[in-house]
mmCIF file of C-alpha atoms in Angstrom:
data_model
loop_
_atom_site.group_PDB
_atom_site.id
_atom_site.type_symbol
_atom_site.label_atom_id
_atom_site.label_comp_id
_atom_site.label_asym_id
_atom_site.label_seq_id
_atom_site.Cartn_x
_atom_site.Cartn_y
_atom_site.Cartn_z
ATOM 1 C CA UNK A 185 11.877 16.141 -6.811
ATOM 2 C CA UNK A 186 8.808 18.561 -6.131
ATOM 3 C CA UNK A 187 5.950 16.602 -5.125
ATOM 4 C CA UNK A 188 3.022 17.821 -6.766
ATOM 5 C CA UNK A 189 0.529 14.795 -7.295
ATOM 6 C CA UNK A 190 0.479 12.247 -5.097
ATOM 7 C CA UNK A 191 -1.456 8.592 -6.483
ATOM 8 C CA UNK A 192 -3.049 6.945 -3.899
ATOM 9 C CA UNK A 193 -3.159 3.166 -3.588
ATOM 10 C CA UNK A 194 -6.234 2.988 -2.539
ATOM 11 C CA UNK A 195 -8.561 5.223 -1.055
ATOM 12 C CA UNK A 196 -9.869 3.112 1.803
ATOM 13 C CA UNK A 197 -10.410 4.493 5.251
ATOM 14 C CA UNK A 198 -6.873 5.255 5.748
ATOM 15 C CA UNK A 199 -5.357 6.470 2.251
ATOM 16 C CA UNK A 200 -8.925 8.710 1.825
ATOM 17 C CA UNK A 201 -8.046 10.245 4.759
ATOM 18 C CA UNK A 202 -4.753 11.186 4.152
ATOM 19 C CA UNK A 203 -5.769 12.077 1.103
ATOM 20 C CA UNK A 204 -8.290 14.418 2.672
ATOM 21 C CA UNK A 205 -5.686 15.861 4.554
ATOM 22 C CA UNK A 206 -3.323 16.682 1.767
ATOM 23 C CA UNK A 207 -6.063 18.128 -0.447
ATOM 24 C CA UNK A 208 -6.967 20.262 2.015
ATOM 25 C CA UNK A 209 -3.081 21.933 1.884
ATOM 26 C CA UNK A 210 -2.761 22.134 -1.219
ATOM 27 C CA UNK A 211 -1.443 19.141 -3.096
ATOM 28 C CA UNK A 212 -3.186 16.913 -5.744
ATOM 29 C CA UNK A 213 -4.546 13.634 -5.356
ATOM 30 C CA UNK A 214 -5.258 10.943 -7.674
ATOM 31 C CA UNK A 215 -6.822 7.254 -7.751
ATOM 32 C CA UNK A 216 -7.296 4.705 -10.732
ATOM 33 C CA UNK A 217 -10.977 3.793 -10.263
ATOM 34 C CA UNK A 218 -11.966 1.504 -12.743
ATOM 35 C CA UNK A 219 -13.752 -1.921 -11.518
ATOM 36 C CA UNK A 220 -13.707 -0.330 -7.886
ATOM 37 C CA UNK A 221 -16.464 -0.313 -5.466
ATOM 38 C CA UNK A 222 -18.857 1.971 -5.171
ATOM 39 C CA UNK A 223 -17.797 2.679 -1.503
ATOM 40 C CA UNK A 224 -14.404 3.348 -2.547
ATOM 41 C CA UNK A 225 -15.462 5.590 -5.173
ATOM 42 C CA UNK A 226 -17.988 7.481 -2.647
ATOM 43 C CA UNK A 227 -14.528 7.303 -0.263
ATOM 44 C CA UNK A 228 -12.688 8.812 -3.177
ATOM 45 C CA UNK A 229 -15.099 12.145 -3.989
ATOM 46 C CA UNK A 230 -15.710 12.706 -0.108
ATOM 47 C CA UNK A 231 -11.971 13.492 -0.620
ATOM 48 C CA UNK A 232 -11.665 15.282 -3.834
ATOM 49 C CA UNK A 233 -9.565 12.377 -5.041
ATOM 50 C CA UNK A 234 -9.576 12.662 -8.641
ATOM 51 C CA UNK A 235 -10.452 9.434 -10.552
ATOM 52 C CA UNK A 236 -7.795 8.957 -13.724
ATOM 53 C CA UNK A 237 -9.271 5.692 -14.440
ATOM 54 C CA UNK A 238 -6.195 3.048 -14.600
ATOM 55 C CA UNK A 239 -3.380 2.384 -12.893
ATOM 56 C CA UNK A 240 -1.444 3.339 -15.986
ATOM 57 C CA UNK A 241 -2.573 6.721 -15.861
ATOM 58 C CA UNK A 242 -1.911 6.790 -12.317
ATOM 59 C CA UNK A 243 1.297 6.282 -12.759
ATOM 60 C CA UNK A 244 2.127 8.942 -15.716
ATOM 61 C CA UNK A 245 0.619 11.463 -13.525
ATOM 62 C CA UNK A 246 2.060 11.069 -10.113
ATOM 63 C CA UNK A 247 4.984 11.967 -8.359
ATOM 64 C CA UNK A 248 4.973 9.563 -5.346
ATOM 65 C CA UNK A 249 2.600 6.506 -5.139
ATOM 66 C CA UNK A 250 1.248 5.865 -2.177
ATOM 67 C CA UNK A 251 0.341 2.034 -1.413
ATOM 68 C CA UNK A 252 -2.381 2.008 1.923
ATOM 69 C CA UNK A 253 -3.587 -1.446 1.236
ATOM 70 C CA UNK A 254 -4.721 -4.651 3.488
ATOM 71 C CA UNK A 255 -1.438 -7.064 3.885
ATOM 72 C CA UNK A 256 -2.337 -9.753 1.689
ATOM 73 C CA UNK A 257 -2.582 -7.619 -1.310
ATOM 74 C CA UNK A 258 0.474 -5.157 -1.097
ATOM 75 C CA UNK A 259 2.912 -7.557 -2.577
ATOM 76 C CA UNK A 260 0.464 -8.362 -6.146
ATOM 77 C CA UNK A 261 -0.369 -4.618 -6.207
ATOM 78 C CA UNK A 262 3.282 -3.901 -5.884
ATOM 79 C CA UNK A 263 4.183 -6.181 -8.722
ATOM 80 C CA UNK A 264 1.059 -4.243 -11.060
ATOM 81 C CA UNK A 265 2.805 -1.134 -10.422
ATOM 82 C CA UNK A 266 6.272 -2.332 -11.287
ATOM 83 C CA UNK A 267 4.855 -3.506 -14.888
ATOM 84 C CA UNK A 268 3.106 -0.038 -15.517
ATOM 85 C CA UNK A 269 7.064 1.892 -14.622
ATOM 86 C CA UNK A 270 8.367 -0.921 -17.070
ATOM 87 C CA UNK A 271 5.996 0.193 -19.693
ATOM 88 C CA UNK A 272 6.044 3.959 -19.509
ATOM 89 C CA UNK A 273 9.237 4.814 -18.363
ATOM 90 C CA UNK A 274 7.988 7.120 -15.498
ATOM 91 C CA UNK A 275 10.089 7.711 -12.709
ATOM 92 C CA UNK A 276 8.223 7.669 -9.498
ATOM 93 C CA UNK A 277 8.735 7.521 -6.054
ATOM 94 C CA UNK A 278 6.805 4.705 -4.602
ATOM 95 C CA UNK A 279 5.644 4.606 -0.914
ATOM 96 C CA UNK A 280 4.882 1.383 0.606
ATOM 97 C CA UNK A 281 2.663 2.350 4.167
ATOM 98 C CA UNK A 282 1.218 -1.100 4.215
ATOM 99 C CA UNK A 283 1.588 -3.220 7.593
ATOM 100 C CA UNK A 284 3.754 -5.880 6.401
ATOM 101 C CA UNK A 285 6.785 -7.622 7.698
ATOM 102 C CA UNK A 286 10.053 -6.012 6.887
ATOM 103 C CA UNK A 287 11.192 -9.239 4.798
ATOM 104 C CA UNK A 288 8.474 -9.000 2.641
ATOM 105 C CA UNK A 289 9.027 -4.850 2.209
ATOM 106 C CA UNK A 290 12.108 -5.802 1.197
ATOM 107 C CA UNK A 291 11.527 -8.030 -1.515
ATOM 108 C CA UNK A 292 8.736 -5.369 -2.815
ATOM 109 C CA UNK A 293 11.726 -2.723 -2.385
ATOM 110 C CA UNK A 294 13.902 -5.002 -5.068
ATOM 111 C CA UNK A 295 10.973 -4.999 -7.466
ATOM 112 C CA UNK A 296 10.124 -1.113 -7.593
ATOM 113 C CA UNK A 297 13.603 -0.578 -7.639
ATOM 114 C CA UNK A 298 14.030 -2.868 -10.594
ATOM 115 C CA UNK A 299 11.512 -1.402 -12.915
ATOM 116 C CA UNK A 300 13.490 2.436 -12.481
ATOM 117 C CA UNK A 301 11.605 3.848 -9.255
ATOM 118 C CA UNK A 302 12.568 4.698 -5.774
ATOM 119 C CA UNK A 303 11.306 3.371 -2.994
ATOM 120 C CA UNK A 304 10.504 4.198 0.579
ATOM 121 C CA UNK A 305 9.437 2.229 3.317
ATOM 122 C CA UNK A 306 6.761 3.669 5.773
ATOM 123 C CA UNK A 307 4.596 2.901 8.236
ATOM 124 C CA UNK A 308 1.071 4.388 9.511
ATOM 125 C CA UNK A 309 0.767 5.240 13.310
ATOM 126 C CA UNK A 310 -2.432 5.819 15.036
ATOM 127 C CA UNK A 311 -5.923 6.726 13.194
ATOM 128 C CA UNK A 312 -6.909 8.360 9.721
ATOM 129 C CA UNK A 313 -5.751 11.467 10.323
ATOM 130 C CA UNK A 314 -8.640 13.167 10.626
ATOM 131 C CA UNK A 315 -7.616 14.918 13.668
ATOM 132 C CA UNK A 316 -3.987 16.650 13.650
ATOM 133 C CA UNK A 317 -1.284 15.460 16.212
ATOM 134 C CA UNK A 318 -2.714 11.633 16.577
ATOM 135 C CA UNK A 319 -1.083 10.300 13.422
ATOM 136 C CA UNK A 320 2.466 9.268 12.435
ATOM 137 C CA UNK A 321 4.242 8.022 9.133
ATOM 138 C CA UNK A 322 7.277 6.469 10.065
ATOM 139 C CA UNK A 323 9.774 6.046 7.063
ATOM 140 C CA UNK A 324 13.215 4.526 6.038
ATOM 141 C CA UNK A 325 15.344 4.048 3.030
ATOM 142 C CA UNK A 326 17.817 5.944 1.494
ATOM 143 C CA UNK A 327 14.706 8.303 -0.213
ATOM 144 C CA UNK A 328 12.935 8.917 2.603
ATOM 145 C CA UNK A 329 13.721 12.606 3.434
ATOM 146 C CA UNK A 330 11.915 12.960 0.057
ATOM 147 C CA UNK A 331 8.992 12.237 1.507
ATOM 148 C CA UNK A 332 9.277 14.505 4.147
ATOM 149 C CA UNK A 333 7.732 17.136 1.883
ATOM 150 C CA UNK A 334 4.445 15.999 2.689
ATOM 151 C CA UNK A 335 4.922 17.592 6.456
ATOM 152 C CA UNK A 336 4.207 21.040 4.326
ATOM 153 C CA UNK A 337 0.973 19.913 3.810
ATOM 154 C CA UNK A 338 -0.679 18.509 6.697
ATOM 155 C CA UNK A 339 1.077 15.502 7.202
ATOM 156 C CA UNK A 340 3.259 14.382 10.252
ATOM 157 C CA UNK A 341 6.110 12.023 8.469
ATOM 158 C CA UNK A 342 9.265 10.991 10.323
ATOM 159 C CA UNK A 343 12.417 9.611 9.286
ATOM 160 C CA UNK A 344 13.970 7.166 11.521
ATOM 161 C CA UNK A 345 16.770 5.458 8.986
ATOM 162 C CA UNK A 346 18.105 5.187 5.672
ATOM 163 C CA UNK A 347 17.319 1.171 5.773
ATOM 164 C CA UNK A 348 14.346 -0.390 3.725
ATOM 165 C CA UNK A 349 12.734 -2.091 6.322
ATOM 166 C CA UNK A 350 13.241 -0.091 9.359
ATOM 167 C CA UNK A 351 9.669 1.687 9.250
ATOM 168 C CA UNK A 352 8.045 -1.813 8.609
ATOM 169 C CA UNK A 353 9.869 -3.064 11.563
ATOM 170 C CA UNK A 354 8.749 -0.365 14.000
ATOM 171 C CA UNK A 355 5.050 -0.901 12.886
ATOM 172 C CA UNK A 356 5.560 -4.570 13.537
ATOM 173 C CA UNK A 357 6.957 -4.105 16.964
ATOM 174 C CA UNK A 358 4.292 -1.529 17.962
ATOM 175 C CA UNK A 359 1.623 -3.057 16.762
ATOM 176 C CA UNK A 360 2.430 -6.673 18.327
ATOM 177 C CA UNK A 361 1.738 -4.754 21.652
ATOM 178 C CA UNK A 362 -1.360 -2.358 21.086
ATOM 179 C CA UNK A 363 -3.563 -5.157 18.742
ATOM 180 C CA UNK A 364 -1.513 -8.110 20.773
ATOM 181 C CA UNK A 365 -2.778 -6.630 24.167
ATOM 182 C CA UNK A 366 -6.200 -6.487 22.480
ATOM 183 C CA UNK A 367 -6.616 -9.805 21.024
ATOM 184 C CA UNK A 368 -5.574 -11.123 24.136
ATOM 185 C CA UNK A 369 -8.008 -9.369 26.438
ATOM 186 C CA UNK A 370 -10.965 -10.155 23.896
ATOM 187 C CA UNK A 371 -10.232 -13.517 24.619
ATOM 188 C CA UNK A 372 -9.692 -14.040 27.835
ATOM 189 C CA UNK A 373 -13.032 -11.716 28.323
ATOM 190 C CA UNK A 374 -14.987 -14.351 26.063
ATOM 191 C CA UNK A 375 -13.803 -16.915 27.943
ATOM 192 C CA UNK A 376 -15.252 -15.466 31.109
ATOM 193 C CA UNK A 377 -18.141 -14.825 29.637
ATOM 194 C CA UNK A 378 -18.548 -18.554 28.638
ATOM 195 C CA UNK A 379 -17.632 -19.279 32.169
ATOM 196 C CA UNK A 380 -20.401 -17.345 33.707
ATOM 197 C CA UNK A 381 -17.791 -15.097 35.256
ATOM 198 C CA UNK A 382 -18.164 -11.652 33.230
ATOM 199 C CA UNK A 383 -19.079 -9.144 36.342
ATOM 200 C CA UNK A 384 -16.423 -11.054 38.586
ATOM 201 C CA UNK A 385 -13.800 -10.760 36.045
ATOM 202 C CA UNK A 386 -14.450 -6.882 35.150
ATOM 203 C CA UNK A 387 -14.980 -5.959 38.950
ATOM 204 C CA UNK A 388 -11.149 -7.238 40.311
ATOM 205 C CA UNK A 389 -9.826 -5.687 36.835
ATOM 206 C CA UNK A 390 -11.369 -2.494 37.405
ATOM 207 C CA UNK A 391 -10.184 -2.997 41.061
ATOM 208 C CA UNK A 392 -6.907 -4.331 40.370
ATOM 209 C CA UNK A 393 -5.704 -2.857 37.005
ATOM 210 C CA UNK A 394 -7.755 0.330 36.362
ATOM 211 C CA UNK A 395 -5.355 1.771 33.667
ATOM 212 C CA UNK A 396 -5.631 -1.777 31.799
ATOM 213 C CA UNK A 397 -9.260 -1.455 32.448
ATOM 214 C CA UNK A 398 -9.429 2.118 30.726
ATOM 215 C CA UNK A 399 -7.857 1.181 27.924
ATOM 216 C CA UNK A 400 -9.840 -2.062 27.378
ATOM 217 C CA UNK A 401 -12.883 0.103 27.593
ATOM 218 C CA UNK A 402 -11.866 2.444 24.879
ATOM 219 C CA UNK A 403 -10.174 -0.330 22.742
ATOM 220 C CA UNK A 404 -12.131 -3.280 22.230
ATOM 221 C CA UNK A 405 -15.890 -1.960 21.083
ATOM 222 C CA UNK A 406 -13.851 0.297 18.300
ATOM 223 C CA UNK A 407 -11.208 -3.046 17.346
ATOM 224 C CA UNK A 408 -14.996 -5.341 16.617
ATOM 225 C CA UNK A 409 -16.046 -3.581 12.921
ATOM 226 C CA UNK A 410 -12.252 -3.300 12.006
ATOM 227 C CA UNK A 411 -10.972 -7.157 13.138
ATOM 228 C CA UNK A 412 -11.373 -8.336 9.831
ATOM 229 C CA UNK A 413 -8.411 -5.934 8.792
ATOM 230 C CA UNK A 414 -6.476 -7.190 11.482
ATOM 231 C CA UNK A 415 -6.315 -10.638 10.512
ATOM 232 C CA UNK A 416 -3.332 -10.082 8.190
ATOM 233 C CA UNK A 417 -1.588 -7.357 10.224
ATOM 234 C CA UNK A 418 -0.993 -10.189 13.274
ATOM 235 C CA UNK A 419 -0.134 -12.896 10.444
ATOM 236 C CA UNK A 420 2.649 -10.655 9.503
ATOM 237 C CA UNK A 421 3.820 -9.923 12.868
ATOM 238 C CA UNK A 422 4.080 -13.951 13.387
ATOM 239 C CA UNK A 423 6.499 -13.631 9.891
ATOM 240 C CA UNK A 424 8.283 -11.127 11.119
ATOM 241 C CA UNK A 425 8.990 -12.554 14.817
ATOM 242 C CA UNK A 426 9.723 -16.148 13.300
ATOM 243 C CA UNK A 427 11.969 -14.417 10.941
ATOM 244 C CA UNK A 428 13.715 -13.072 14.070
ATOM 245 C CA UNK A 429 14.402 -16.401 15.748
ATOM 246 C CA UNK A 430 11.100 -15.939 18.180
ATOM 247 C CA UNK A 431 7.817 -17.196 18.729
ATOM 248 C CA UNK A 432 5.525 -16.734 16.074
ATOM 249 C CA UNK A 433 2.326 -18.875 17.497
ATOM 250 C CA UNK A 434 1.257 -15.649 19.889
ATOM 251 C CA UNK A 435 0.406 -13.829 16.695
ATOM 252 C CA UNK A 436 -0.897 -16.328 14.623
ATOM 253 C CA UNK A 437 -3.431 -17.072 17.855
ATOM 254 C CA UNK A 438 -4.130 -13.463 17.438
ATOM 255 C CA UNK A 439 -5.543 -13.948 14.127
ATOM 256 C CA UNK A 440 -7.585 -16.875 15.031
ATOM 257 C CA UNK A 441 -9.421 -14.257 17.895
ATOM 258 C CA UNK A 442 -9.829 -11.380 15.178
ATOM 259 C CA UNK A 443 -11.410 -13.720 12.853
ATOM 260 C CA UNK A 444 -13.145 -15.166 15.300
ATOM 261 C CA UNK A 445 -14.628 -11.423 16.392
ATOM 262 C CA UNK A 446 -14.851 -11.103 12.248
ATOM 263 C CA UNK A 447 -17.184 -14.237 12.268
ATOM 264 C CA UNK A 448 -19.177 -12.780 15.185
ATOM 265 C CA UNK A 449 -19.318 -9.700 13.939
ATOM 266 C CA UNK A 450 -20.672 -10.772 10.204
ATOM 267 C CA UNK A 451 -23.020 -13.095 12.347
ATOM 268 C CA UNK A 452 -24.605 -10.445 13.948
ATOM 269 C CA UNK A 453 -25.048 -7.952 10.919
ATOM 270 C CA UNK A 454 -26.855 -10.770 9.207
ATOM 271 C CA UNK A 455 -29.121 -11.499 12.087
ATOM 272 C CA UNK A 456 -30.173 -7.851 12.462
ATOM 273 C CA UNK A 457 -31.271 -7.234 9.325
ATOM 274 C CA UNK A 458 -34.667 -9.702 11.298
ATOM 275 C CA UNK A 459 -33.857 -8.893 14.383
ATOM 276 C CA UNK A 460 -32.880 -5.881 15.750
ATOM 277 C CA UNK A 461 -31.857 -7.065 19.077
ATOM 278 C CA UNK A 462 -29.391 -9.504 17.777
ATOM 279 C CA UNK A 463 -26.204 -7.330 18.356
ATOM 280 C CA UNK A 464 -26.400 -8.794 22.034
ATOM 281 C CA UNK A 465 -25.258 -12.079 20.853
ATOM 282 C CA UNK A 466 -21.493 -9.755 20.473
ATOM 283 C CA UNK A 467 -20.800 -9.447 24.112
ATOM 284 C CA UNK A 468 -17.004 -9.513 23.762
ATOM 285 C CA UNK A 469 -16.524 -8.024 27.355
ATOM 286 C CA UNK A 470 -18.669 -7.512 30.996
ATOM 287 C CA UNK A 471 -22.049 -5.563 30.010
ATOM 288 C CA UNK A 472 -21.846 -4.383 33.171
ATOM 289 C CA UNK A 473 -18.952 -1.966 32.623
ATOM 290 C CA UNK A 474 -19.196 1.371 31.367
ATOM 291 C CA UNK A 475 -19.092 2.180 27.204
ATOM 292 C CA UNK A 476 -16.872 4.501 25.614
#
């Protein structure tokens, strides 16, 4: 199959982007618009996405679906998609990129695949690609290589198996130790501050562990406006590490401190709208070490 349109599902930060990026080399993008935000569709003409309207018409005119979605909602959107192929007979090949557990890819796999599609499982890497060489797509199933044709136009997509579930897995693992390591330095730097111990916590880390201290510094003031996306990515890394016989509490504690930073964080965009100052009530590490 030539890939000519690609339907994106939705244009967010991260399916914009790679939207962008595919526009930009040549290939047509698409979203179904109607009874979307007005963010998404000022998200969707920053990136020459072309509105068709519905997710019928999505469907009839793409080649591969791309789904780039929050957890929670990949599996109903999933099932939407399968009852549009049912009606209109289109074969398409459908991309799940959403961070989900590989159980749960899986059963979305079975329902794509029953309605006449193929279906390949990926997973995103790094940033929206807005800058070459820091983003990955990592997919699996027996249809992946098809999707390999988006590396002619801008994108970097690799193909580590021919199982459904293998890209999901990978995401799972990798991202149980960059957002883990994160959650659990937010709150272990919250308690401090609580304890009155900020500036003696950040000088022996610094001291100690300046490569942990580097990264802290870059990571946690860019994880605070995104936290409330990573709420469901850490619930489904609890599913997928109880489904492997291991502890699933870590993760699900990691969700309690992102929607704990989510709570903060919608605290303190409230407050400044009166008070400008009030974005010093998020302190989530030492003020007394440098900002990115």
């Amino acid at each position: 199959m030539q890939i000519q349109t690609v339907g994106i599902l939705s244009p967010g930060d991260m399916g914009q982007a790679i939207a962008a990026v595919l526009n930009q080399n040549g290939l047509k993008t698409i979203a179904a618009l109607d009874n979307r935000s007005e963010r998404t569709r000022q998200l969707a003409a920053a990136a020459n996405i072309q509105n068709v309207g519905s997710l019928t018409q999505l469907v009839i005119e793409s080649d591969v679906v791309l789904s780039v979605l929050v957890p929670a909602a990949a599996a109903e959107v999933s099932k939407q998609v399968a009852e549009v192929i049912n009606n209109v007979g289109k074969q398409i090949l459908y991309v799940d990129g959403n961070a989900i557990a590989p159980q749960k890819v899986k059963r979305i796999a079975q329902l794509i695949e029953s309605s006449g599609a193929t279906f390949v499982d990926a997973s995103i890497i790094g940033p929206p690609p807005r800058v070459p060489g820091r983003t990955r797509i990592y997919a699996s199933g027996k249809h992946a290589n098809e999707l390999q044709q988006l590396q002619n136009y801008g994108l970097d997509i690799r193909v580590i198996g021919d199982e459904i579930g293998q890209a999901s897995g990978l995401k799972m693992s990798y991202a149980a130790l960059t957002k883990g390591l994160t959650a659990i330095s937010t709150e272990l730097l919250i308690a401090a501050h609580r304890l009155g111990l900020d500036e003696q916590l950040w000088n022996e880390v610094s001291s100690s562990q300046p490569e942990l201290a580097a990264i802290l510094t870059r990571s946690i003031p860019s994880m605070t406006p995104k936290a409330h996306r990573w709420i469901g990515e850490m619930e489904e890394i609890a599913e997928t590490f109880q489904e492997l016989g291991l502890t699933e509490r870590i993760f699900y504690g990691a969700a309690d401190v992102y929607r704990l930073v989510k709570d903060l964080v919608d605290c303190v965009g409230f407050l400044t709208q009166s008070n400008p100052n009030a974005d010093e009530m998020l302190q989530l590490h030492s003020p007394h070490h440098p900002q990115p």
